[in-house]
PDB file of C-alpha atoms in Angstrom:
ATOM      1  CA  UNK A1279      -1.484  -4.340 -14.775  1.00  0.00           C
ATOM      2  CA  UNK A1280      -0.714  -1.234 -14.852  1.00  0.00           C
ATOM      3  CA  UNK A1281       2.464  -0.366 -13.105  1.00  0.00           C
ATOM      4  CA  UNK A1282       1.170   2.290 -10.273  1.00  0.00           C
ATOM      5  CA  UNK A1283      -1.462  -0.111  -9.225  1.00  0.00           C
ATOM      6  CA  UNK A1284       1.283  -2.492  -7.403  1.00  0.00           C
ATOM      7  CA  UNK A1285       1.867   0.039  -4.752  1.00  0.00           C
ATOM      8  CA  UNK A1286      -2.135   0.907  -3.445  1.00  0.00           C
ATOM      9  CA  UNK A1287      -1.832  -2.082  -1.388  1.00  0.00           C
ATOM     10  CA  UNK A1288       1.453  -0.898   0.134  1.00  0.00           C
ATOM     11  CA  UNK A1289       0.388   2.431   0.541  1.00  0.00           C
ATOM     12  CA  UNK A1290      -2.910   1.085   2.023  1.00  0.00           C
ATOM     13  CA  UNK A1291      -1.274  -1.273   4.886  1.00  0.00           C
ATOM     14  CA  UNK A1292       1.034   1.547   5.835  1.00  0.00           C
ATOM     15  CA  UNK A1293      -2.110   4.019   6.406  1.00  0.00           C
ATOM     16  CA  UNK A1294      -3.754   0.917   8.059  1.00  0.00           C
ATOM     17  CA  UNK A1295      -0.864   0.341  10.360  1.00  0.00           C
ATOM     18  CA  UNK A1296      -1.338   4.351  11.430  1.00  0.00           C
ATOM     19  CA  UNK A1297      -5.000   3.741  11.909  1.00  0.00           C
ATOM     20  CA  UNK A1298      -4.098   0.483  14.309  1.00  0.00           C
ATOM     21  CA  UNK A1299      -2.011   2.548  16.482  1.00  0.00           C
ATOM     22  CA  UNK A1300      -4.735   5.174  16.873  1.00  0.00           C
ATOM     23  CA  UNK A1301      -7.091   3.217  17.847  1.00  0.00           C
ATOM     24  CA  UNK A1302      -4.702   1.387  20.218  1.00  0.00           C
ATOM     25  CA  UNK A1303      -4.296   4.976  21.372  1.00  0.00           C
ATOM     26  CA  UNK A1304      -8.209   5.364  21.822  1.00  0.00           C
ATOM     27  CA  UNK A1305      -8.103   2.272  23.256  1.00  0.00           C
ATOM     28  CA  UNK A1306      -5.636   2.988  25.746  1.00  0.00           C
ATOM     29  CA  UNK A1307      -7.506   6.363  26.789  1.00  0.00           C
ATOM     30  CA  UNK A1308     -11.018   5.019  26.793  1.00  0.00           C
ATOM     31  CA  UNK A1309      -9.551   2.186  29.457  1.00  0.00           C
ATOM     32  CA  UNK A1310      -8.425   5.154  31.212  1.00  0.00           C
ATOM     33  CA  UNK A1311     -11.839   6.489  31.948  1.00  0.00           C
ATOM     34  CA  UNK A1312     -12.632   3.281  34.594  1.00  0.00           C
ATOM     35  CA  UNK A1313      -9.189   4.121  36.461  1.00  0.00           C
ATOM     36  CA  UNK A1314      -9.816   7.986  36.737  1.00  0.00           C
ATOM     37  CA  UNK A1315     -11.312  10.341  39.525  1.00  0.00           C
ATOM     38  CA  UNK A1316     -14.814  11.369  39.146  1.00  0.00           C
ATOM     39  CA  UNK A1317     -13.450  14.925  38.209  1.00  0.00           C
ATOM     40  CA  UNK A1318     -10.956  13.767  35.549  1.00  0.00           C
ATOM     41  CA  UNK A1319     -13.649  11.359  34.272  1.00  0.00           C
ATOM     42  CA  UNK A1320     -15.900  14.129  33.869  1.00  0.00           C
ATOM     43  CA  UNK A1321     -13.707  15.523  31.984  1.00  0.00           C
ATOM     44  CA  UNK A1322     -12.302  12.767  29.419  1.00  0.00           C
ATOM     45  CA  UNK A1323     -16.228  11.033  28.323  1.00  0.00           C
ATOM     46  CA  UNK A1324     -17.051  14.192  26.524  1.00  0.00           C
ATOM     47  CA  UNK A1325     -13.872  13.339  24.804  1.00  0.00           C
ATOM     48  CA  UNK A1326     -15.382   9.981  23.138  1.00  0.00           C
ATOM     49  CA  UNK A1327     -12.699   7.642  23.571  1.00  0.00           C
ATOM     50  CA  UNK A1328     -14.510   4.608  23.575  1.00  0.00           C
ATOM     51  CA  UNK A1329     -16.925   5.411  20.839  1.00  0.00           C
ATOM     52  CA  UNK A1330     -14.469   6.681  18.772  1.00  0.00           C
ATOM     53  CA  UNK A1331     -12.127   3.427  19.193  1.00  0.00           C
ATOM     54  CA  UNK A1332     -15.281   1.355  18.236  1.00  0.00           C
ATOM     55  CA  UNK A1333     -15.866   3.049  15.162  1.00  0.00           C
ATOM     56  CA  UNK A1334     -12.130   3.130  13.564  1.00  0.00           C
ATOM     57  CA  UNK A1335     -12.471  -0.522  14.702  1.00  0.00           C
ATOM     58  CA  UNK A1336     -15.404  -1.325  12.138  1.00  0.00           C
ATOM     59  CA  UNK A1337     -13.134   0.817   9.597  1.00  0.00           C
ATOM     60  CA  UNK A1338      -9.777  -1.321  10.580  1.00  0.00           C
ATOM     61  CA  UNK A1339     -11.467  -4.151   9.909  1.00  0.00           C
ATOM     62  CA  UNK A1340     -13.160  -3.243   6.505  1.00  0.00           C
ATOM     63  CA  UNK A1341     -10.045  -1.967   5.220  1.00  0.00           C
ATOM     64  CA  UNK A1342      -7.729  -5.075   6.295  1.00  0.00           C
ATOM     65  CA  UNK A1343      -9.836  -7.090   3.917  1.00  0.00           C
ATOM     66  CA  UNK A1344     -10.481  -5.043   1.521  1.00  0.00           C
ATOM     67  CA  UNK A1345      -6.197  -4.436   1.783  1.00  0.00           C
ATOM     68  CA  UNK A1346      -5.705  -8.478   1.930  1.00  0.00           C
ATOM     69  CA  UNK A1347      -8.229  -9.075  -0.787  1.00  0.00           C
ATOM     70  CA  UNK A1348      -6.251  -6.247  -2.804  1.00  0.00           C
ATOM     71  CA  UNK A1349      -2.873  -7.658  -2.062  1.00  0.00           C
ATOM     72  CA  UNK A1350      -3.972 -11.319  -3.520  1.00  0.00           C
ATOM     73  CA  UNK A1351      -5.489  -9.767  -6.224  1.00  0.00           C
ATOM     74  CA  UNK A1352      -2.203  -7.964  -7.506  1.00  0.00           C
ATOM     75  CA  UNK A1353      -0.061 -10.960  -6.588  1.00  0.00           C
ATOM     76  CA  UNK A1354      -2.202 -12.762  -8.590  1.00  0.00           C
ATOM     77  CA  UNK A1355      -2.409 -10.219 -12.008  1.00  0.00           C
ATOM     78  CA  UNK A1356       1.085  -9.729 -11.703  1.00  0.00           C
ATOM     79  CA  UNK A1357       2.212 -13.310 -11.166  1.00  0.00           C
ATOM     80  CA  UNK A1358      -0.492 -15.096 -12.608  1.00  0.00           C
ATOM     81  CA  UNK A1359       0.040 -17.245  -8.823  1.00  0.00           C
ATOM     82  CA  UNK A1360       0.243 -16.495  -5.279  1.00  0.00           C
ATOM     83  CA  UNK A1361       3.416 -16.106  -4.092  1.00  0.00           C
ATOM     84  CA  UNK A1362       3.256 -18.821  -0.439  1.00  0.00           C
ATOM     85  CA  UNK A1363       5.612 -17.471   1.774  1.00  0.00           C
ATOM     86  CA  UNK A1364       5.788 -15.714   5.053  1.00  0.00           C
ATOM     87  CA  UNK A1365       4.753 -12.107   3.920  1.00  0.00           C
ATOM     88  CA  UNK A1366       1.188 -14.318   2.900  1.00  0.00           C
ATOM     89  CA  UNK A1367       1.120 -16.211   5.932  1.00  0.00           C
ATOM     90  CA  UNK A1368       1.498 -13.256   8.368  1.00  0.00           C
ATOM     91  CA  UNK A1369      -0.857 -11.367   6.487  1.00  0.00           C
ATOM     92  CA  UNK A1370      -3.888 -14.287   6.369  1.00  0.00           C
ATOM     93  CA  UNK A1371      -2.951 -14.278  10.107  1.00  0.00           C
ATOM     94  CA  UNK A1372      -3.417 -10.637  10.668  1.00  0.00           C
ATOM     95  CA  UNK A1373      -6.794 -10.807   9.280  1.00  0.00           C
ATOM     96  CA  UNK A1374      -7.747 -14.213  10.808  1.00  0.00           C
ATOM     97  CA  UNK A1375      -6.816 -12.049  14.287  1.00  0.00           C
ATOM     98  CA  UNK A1376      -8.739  -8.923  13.019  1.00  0.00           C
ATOM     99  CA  UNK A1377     -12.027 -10.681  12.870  1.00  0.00           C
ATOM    100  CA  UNK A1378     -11.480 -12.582  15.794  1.00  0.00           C
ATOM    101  CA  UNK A1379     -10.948  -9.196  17.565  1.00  0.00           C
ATOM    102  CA  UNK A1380     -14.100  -7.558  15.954  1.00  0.00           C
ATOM    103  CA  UNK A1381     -15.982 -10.496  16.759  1.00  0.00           C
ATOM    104  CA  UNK A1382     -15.640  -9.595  20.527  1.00  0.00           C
ATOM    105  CA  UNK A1383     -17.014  -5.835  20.541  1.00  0.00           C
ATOM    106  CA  UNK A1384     -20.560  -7.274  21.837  1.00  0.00           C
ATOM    107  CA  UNK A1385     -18.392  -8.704  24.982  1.00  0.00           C
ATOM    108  CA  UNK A1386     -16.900  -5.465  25.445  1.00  0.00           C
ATOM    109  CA  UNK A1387     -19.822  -3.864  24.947  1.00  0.00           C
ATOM    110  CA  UNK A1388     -21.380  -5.548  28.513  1.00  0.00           C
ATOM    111  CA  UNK A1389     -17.984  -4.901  30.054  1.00  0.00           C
ATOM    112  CA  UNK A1390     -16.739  -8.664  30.590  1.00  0.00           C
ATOM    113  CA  UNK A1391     -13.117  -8.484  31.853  1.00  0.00           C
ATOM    114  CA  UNK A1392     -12.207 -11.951  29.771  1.00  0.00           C
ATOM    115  CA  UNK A1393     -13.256 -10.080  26.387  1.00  0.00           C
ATOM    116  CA  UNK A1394     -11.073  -6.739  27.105  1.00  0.00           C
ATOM    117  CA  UNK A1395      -8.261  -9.163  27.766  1.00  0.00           C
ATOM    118  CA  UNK A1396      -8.401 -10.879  25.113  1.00  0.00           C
ATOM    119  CA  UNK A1397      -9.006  -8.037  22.524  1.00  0.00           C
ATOM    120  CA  UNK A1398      -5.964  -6.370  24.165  1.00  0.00           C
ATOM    121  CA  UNK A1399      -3.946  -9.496  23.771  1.00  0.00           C
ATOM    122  CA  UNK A1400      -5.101 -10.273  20.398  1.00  0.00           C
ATOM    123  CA  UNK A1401      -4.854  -6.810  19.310  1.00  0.00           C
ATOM    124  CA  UNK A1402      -1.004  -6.873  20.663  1.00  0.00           C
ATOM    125  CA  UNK A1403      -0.320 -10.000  18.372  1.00  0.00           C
ATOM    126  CA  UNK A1404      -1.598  -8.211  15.431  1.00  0.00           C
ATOM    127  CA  UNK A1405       0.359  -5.469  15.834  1.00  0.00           C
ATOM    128  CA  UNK A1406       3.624  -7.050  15.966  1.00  0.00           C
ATOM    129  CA  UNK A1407       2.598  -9.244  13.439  1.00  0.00           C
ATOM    130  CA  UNK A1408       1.643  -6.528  11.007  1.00  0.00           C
ATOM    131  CA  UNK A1409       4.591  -3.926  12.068  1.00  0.00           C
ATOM    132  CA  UNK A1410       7.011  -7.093  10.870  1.00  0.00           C
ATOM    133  CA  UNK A1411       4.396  -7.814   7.738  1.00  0.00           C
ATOM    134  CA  UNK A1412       5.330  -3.727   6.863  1.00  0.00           C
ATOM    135  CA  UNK A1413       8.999  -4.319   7.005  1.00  0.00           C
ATOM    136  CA  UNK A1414       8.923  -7.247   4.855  1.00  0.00           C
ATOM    137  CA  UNK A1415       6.572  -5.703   2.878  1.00  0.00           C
ATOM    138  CA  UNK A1416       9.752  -3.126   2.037  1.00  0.00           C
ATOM    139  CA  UNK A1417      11.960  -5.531   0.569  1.00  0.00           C
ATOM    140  CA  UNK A1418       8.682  -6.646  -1.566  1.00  0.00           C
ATOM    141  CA  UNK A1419       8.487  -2.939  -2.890  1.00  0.00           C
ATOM    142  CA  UNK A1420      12.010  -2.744  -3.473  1.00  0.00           C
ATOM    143  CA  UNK A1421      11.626  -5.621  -6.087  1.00  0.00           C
ATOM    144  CA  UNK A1422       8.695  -3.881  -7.931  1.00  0.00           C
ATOM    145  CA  UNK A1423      10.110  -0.349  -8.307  1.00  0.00           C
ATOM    146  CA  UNK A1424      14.072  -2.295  -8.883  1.00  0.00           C
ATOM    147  CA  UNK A1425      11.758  -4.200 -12.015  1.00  0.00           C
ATOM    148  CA  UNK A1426       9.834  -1.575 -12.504  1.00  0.00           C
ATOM    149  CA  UNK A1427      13.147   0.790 -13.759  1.00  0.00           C
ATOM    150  CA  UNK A1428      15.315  -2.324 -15.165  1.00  0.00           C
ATOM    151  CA  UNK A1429      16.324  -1.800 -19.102  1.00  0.00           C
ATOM    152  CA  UNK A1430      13.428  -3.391 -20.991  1.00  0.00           C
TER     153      UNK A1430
END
């Protein structure tokens, strides 16, 4: 394999991790709305919070599986195994939690209180699960590029 190819999926969790706080960010604003004078309201829905939180939703979630998919696969060509540890386990959780939280946008959709909570608490879990899957990920990295320059 070539040598360049071990850091896409690093690169690729890193940009996902940005795209996660976004949203959360989206997320955050578009709950905002409900809270809000009529005025101020008036003034934040042209702004598309909500919609635009949906949609980098449906991208977080393609892109954590293709990203998980992507990280087996180069464990796997470089190590001709998976590697079971906690960077794996994490990671199989974060996605396991992704869907989950995808799986609720129809909930959201007809405003039920149980689903927001949820997708906010779920979404929370992920996050810290995935900001400590990013550090670890580090130390992973480190390995490849110390290999990657060791005297053949």
């Amino acid at each position: 394999m070539p040598f360049a190819l071990n850091f896409v999926h690093p690169v690729l969790m890193w940009v996902l991790l940005g795209l996660m706080l976004y949203s959360g960010y989206l997320g955050f604003k578009a709950s905002q709305i409900r809270k809000v004078s009529p005025e101020e309201r008036k003034a934040m829905v042209p702004l598309r919070y909500g919609p635009r939180h949906a949609q980098l939703g449906a991208v977080i979630l393609g892109l954590t599986l293709l990203g998980a998919a992507g990280g087996l696969g180069a464990t796997v060509l470089k190590n001709g195994k998976l590697i079971l540890g906690p960077h794996l386990f994490a990671g199989l959780a974060v996605v396991v939690l992704v869907i989950a939280t995808a799986s609720l946008g129809p909930s959201l959709q007809k405003g039920k209180d149980w689903a927001r909570s949820l997708h906010i608490t779920l979404n929370g879990l992920v996050l810290v699960l995935f900001g400590w899957q990013a550090f670890t990920g580090i130390a992973i990295v480190q390995k490849l590029l110390d290999a990657g320059t060791a005297p053949a």
